Short mmCIF file of C-alpha atoms in Angstrom, two decimals:
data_model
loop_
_atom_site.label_atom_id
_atom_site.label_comp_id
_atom_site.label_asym_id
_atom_site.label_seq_id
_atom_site.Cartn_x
_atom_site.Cartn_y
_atom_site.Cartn_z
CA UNK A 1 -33.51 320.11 -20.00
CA UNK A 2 -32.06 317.27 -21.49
CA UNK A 3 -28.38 316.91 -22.23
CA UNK A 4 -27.20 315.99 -25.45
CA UNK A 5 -24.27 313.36 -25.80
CA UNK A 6 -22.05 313.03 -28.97
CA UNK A 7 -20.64 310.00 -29.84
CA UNK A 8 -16.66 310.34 -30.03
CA UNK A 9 -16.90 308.68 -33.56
CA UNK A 10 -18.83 311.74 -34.63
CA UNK A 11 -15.90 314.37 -33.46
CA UNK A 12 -14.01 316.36 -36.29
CA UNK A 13 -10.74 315.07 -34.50
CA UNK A 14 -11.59 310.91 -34.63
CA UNK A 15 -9.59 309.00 -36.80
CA UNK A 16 -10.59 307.11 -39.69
CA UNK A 17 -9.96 304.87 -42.04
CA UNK A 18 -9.03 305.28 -45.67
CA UNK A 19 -12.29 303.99 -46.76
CA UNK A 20 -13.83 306.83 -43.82
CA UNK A 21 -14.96 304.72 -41.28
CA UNK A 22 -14.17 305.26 -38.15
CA UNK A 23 -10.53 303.58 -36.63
CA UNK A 24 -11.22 302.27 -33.43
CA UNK A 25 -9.49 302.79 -30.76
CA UNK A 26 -6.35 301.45 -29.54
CA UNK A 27 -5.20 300.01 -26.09
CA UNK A 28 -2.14 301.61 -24.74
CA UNK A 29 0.40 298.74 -23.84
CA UNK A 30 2.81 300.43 -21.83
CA UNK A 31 2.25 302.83 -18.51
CA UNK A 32 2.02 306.68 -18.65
CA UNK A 33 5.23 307.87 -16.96
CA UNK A 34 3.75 308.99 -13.68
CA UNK A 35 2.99 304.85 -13.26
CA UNK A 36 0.00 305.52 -13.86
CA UNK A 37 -2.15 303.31 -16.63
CA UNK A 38 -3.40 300.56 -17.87
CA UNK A 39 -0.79 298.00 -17.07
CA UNK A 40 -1.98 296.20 -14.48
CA UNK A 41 1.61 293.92 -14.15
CA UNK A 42 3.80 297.48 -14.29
CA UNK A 43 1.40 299.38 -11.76
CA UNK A 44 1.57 296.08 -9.77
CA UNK A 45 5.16 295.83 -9.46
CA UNK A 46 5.86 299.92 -8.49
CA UNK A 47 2.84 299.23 -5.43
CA UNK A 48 5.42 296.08 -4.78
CA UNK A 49 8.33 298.32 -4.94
CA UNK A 50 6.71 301.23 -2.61
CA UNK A 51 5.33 299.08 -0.28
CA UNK A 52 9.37 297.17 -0.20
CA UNK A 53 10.62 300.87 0.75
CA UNK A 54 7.88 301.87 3.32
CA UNK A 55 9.28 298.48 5.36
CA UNK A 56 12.65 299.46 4.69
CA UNK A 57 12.11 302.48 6.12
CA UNK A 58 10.00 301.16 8.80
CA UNK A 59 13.01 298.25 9.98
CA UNK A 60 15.62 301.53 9.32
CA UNK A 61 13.65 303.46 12.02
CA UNK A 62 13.66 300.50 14.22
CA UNK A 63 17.12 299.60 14.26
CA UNK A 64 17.88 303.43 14.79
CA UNK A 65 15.32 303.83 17.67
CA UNK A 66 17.29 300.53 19.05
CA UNK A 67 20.56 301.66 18.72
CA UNK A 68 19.39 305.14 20.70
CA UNK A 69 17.77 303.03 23.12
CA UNK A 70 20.83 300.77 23.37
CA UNK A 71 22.70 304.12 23.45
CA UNK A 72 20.96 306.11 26.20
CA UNK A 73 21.01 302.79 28.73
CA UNK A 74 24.92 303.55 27.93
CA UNK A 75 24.68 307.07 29.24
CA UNK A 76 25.32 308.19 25.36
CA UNK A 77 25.15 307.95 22.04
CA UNK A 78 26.88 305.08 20.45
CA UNK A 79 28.26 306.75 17.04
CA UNK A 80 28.69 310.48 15.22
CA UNK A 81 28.01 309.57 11.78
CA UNK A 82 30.24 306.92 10.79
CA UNK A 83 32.57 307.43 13.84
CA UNK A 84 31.97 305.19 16.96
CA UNK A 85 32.55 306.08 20.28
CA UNK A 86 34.29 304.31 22.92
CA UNK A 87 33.18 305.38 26.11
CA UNK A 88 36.41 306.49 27.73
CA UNK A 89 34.99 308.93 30.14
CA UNK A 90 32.51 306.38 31.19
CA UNK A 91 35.08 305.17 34.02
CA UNK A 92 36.70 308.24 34.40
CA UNK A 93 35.60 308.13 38.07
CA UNK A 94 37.77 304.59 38.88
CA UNK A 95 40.98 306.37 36.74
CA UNK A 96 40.41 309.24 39.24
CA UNK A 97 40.68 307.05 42.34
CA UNK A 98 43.57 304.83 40.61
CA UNK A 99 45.94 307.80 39.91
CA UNK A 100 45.25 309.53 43.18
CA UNK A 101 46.56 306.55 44.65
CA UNK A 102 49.26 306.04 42.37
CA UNK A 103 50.72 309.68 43.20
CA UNK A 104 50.21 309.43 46.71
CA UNK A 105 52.01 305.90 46.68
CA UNK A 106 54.79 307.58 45.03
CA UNK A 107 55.39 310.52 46.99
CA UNK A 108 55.31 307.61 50.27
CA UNK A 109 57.85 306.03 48.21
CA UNK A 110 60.21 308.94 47.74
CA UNK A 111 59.71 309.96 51.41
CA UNK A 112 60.56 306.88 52.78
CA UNK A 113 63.12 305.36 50.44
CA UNK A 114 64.93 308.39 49.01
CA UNK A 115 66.23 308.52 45.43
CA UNK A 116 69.02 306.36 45.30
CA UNK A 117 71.57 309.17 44.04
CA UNK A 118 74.33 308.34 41.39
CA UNK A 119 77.39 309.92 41.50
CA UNK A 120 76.24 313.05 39.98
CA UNK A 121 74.97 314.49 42.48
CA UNK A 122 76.53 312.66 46.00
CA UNK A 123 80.19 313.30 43.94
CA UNK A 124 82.68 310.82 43.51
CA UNK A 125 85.65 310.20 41.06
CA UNK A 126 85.51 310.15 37.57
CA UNK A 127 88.27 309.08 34.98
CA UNK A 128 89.14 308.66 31.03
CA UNK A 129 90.19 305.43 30.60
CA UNK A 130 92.00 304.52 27.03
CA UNK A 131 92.85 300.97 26.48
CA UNK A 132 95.27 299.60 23.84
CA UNK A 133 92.34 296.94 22.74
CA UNK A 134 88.08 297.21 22.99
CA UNK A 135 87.31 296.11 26.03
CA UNK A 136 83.95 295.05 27.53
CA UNK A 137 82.36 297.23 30.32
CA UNK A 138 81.64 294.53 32.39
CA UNK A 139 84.92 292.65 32.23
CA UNK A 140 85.91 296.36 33.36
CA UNK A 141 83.43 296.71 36.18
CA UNK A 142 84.37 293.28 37.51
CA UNK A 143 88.55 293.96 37.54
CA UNK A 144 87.71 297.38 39.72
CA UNK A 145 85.64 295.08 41.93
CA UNK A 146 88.50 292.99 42.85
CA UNK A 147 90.67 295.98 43.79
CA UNK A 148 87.81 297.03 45.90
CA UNK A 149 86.71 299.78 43.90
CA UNK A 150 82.63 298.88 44.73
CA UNK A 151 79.97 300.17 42.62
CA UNK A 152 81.71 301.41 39.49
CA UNK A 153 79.78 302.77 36.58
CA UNK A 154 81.65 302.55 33.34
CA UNK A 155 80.22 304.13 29.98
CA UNK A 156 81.97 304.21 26.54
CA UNK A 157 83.53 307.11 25.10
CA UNK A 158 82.76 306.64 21.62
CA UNK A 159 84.91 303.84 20.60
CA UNK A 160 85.12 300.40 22.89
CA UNK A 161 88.57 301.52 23.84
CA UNK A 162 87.42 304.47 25.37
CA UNK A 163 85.61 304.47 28.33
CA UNK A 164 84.65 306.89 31.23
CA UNK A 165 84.79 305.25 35.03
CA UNK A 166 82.88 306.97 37.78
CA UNK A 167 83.11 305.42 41.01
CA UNK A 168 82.29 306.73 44.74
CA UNK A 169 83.78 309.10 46.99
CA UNK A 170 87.30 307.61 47.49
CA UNK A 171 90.43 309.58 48.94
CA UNK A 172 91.43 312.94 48.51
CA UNK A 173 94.95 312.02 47.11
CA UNK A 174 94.61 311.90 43.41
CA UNK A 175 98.45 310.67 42.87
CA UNK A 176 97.57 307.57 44.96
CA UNK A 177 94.17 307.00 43.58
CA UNK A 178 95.55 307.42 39.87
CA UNK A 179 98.17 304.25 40.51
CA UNK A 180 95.32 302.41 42.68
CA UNK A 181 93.58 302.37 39.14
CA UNK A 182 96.09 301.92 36.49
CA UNK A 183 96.40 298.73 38.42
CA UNK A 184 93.00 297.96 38.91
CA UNK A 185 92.20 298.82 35.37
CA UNK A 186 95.00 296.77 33.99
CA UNK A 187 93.85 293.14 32.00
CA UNK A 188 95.73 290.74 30.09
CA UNK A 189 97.16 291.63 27.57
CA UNK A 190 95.56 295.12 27.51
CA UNK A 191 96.90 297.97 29.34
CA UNK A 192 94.94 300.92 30.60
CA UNK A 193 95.87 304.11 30.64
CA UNK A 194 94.43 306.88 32.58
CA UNK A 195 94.01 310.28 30.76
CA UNK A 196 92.60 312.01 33.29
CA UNK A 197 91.08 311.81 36.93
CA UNK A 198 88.55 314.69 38.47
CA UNK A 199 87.02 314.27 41.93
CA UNK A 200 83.57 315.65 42.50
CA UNK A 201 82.64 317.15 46.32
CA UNK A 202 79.43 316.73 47.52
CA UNK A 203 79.01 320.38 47.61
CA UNK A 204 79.18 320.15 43.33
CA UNK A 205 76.38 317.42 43.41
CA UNK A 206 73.81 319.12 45.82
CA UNK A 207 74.60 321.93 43.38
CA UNK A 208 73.22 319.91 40.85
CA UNK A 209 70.88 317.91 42.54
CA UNK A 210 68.89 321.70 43.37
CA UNK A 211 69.18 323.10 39.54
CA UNK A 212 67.80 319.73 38.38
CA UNK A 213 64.75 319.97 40.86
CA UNK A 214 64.71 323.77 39.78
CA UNK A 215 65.00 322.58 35.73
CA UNK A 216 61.92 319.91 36.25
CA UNK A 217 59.65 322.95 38.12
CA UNK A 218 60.29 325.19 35.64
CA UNK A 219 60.11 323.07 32.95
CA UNK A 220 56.20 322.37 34.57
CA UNK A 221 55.41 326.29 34.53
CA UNK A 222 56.47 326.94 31.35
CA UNK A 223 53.71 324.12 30.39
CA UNK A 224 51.36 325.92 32.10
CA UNK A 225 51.67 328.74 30.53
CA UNK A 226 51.83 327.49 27.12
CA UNK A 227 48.48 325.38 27.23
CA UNK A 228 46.26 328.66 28.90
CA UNK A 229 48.31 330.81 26.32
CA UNK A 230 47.16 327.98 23.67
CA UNK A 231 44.56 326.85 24.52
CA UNK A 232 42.65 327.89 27.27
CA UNK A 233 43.32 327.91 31.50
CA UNK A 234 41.23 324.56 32.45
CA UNK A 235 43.39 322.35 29.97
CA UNK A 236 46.22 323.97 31.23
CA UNK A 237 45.77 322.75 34.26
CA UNK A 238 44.57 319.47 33.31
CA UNK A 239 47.94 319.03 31.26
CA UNK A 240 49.83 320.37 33.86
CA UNK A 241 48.83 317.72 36.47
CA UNK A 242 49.45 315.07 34.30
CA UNK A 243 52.98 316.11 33.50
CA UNK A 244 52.97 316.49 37.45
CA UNK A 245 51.87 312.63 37.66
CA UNK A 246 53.91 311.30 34.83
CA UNK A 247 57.12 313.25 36.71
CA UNK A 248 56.27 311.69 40.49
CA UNK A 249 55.10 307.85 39.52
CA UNK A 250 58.11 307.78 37.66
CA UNK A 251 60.28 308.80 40.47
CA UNK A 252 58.33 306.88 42.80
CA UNK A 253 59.17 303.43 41.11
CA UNK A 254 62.56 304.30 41.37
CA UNK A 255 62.65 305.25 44.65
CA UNK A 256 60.45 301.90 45.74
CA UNK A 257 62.51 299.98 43.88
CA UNK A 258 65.87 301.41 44.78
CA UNK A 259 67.21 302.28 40.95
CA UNK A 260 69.92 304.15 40.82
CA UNK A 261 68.85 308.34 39.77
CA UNK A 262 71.34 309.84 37.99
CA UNK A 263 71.52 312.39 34.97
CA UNK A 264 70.68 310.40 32.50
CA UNK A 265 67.36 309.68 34.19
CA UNK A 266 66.97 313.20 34.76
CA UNK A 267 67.07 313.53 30.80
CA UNK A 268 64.66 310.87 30.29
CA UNK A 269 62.46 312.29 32.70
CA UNK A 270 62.73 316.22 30.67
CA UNK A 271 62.36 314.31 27.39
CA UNK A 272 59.19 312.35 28.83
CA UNK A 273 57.59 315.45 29.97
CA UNK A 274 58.19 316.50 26.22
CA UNK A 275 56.51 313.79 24.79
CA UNK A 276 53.60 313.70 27.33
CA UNK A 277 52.71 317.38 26.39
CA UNK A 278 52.76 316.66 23.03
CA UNK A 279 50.08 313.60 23.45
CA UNK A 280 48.09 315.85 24.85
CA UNK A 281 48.06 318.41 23.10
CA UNK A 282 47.37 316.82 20.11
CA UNK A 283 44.24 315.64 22.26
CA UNK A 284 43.39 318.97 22.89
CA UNK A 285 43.35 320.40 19.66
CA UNK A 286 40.87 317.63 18.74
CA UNK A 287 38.67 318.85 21.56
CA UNK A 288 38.65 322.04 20.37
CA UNK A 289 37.84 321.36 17.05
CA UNK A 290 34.91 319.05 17.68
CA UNK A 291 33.53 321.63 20.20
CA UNK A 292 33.35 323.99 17.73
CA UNK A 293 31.84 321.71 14.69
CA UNK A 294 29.86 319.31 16.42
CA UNK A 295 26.29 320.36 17.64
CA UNK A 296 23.64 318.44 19.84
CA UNK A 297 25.72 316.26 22.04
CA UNK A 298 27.23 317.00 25.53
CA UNK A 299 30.90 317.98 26.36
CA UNK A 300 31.56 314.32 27.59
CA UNK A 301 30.72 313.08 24.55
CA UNK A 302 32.44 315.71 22.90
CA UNK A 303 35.63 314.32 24.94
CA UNK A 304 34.87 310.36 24.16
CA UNK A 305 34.60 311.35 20.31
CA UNK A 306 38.23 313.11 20.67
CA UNK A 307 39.70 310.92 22.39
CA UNK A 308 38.17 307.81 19.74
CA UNK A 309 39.50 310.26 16.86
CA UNK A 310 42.93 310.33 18.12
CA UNK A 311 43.35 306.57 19.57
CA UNK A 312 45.20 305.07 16.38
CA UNK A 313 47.39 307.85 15.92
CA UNK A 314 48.09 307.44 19.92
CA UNK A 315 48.73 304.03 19.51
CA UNK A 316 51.26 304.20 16.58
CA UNK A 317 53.49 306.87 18.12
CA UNK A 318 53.85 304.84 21.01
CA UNK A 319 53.78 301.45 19.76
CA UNK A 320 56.90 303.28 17.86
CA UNK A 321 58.37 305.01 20.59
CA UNK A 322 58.17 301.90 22.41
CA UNK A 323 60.91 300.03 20.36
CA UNK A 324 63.05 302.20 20.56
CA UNK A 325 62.71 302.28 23.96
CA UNK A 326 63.17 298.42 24.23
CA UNK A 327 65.88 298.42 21.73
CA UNK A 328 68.46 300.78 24.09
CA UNK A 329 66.94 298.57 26.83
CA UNK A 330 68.52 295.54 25.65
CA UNK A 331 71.11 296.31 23.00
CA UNK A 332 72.11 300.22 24.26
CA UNK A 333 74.44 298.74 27.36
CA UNK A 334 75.17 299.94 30.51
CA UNK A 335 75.12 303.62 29.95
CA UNK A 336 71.65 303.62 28.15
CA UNK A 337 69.63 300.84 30.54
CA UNK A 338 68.57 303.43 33.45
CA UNK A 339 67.74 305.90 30.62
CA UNK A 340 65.36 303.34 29.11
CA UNK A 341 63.91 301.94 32.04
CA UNK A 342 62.95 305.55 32.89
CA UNK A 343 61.47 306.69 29.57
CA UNK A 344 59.69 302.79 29.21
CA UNK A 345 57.71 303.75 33.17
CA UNK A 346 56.83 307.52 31.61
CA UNK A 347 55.56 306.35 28.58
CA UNK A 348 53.12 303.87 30.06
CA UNK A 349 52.09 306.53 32.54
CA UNK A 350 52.04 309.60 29.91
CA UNK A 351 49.95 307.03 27.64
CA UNK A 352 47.38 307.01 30.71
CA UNK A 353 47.76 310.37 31.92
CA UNK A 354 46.74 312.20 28.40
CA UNK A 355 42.86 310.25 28.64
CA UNK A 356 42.35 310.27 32.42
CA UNK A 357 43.75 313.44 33.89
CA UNK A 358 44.88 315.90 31.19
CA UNK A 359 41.23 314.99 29.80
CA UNK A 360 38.69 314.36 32.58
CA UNK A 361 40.06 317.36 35.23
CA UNK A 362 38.89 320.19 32.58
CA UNK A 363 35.47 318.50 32.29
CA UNK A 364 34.94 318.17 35.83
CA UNK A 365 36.04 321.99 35.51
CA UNK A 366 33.21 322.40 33.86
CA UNK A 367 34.79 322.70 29.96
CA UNK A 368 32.19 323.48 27.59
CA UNK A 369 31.69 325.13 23.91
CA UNK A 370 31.83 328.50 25.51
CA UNK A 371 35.13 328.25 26.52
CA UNK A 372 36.46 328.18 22.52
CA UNK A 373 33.66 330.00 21.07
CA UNK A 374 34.81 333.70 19.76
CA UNK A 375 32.02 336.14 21.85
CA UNK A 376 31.10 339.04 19.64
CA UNK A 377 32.64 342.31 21.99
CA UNK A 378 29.47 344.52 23.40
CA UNK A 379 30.47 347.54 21.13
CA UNK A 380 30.33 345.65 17.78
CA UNK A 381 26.73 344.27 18.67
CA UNK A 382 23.58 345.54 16.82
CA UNK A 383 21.49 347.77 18.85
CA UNK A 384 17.49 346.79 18.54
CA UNK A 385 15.50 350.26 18.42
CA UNK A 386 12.07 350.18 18.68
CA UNK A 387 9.52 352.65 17.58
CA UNK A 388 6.38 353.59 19.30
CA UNK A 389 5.32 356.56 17.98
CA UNK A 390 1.48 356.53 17.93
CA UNK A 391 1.16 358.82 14.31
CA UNK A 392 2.80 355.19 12.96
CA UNK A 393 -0.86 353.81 13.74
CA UNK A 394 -3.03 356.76 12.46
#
């Protein structure tokens, strides 16, 4: 059978002229607008365009499938998002061996050496001092030296005419001893006059070498407790024993060194354990956080990104910290130099201690997401019943 074919001209719907013949037919100029049509240069230029993104895509893939190689010969990946890690845990090991020795150095130290005790806790005289001018504390220290009075520590009261003298065990006659220093104390042109003059027994200082051993101890358990209340037990610990090693390497340069340890050093000390603890904490509320949020990666990665997330804030509170530090180390005097030498050694150690022990012991404890995900109690869980009753089948 054949088939019949109509002309297009001969359709009701052609167009046509006015004199009625037909109009013919028009070339479209410009691409339909799926691409699609008779522009050669247009469909030409989206093939260019595709083919531009399918090697995009392709170099994309293999800079990404570098960087992951690049990442696992690491032992990790490299970045979360737009945050890059630095591998802090990577030489965790080393740390471990470095602070071990450290602490065991210092405890040598303190066994060997001893604390060189001030006069608040081996006793000692202490005096009030008012002079009629200021006065400098050296140019005081030196006149008691050439009385004999050795090893005087002079601090001002409040004004530079005031000033407190503590010097060691002397005789038990305080008449005597208070006209051995008026003398002493006497300069040119500016008399001294003694206000008052207390002599300290031993007995007083072992008293108060034994509550300051008791306040740093307790001062450590109340840390502990905090954290595992906090947080959980394995950062507790991990915090705990790096207040522990901030506490002895401090004491340990002192006693290798032979500085004098006195109360104000003791304060420094308290106050470094302060800010340690809060370091790490704020370290440890990061960790928490990113186990929570962040999926896919393991917990010592989890610990690198922390620790990466809080470096600059680490770094400006103790870049801060740290001139105040050096300013009462040079401009504070006397009274203020043991203080800051202290708090200068535990900030350089509490800087080290919040990455390497506060943060590796808990993931050698084996810290993971469990420990600070909320489990769902065994009575509030949905009980599956199944049903196998063969009429369901019929």
């Amino acid at each position: 059978m054949a088939i019949e074919q109509k002309n297009p001209n001969e359709q009701g719907n052609t167009r046509t002229t006015a004199e009625g013949a037909p109009e013919p037919r028009r070339r479209r100029k410009k691409p339909r607008r799926n691409g699609k049509g008779s522009n050669q240069a247009a469909n030409a230029n989206l093939a260019a365009a595709e083919r531009s993104a399918v090697a995009n895509t392709n170099t994309a893939d293999t800079f990404d499938s570098a960087d992951e190689a690049a990442a696992n010969a690491e032992g990790g990946i490299k970045a979360i998002g737009e945050q890059r890690l630095i591998p802090f845990m990577k030489i965790e090991k080393p740390m471990a061996l470095v602070s071990f020795l450290l602490i065991v150095g210092s405890i040598i130290a303190i066994a060997v050496n001893g604390l060189n005790l001030g006069l608040d806790f081996t006793g000692g005289v202490s005096a009030d001092i008012t002079y009629e001018q200021p006065v400098e504390q050296n140019t005081v220290v030196d006149a008691l030296a050439n009385d004999g009075f050795e090893d005087a520590v002079v601090q001002y009261l409040g004004k530079r005419n005031e000033l407190l003298v503590r010097l060691p065990p002397q005789s038990d006659n305080v008449d005597g001893l208070s006209v051995s220093l008026d003398q002493a104390l006497d300069l040119p042109s500016n008399n001294a006059t003694i206000s008052n003059v207390n002599i300290i027994g031993s007995q007083v200082g072992n008293e108060v070498y034994f509550s300051s051993v008791m306040s740093l101890g307790l001062a450590l358990l109340c840390m502990l407790g905090y954290v595992a209340f906090r947080f959980q037990f394995k950062l507790a610990l991990g915090a705990v024993v790096a207040l522990f090693h901030d506490t002895i390497v401090t004491l340990g340069v002192f006693a290798l060194f032979g500085f004098p340890f006195d109360l104000t050093v003791l304060a420094a000390i308290l106050a470094l354990i302060g800010y340690s603890l809060n370091d790490t904490i704020v370290v440890y509320d990061r960790i928490r956080e990113n186990f929570r949020r962040v999926r896919g990666i393991s917990p010592r990665q989890i610990l690198d990104l922390s620790l990466t997330e809080t470096l600059r804030r680490t770094i400006m509170t103790v870049s801060t910290v740290l001139l105040v530090v050096l300013a009462m180390l040079f401009l504070g005097g006397d009274g203020l130099y043991w203080f800051s030498v202290a708090l200068f050694i535990g900030l350089l150690a509490g800087t080290y201690s919040s990455v390497y022990i506060a943060s590796s012991i808990p993931l050698r404890m084996g810290l993971s997401r469990d420990d600070f995900v909320v489990k769902v109690k065994p009575e509030f869980e949905e009980e599956i019943i199944n049903f196998n009753d063969p009429k369901m089948y019929d």
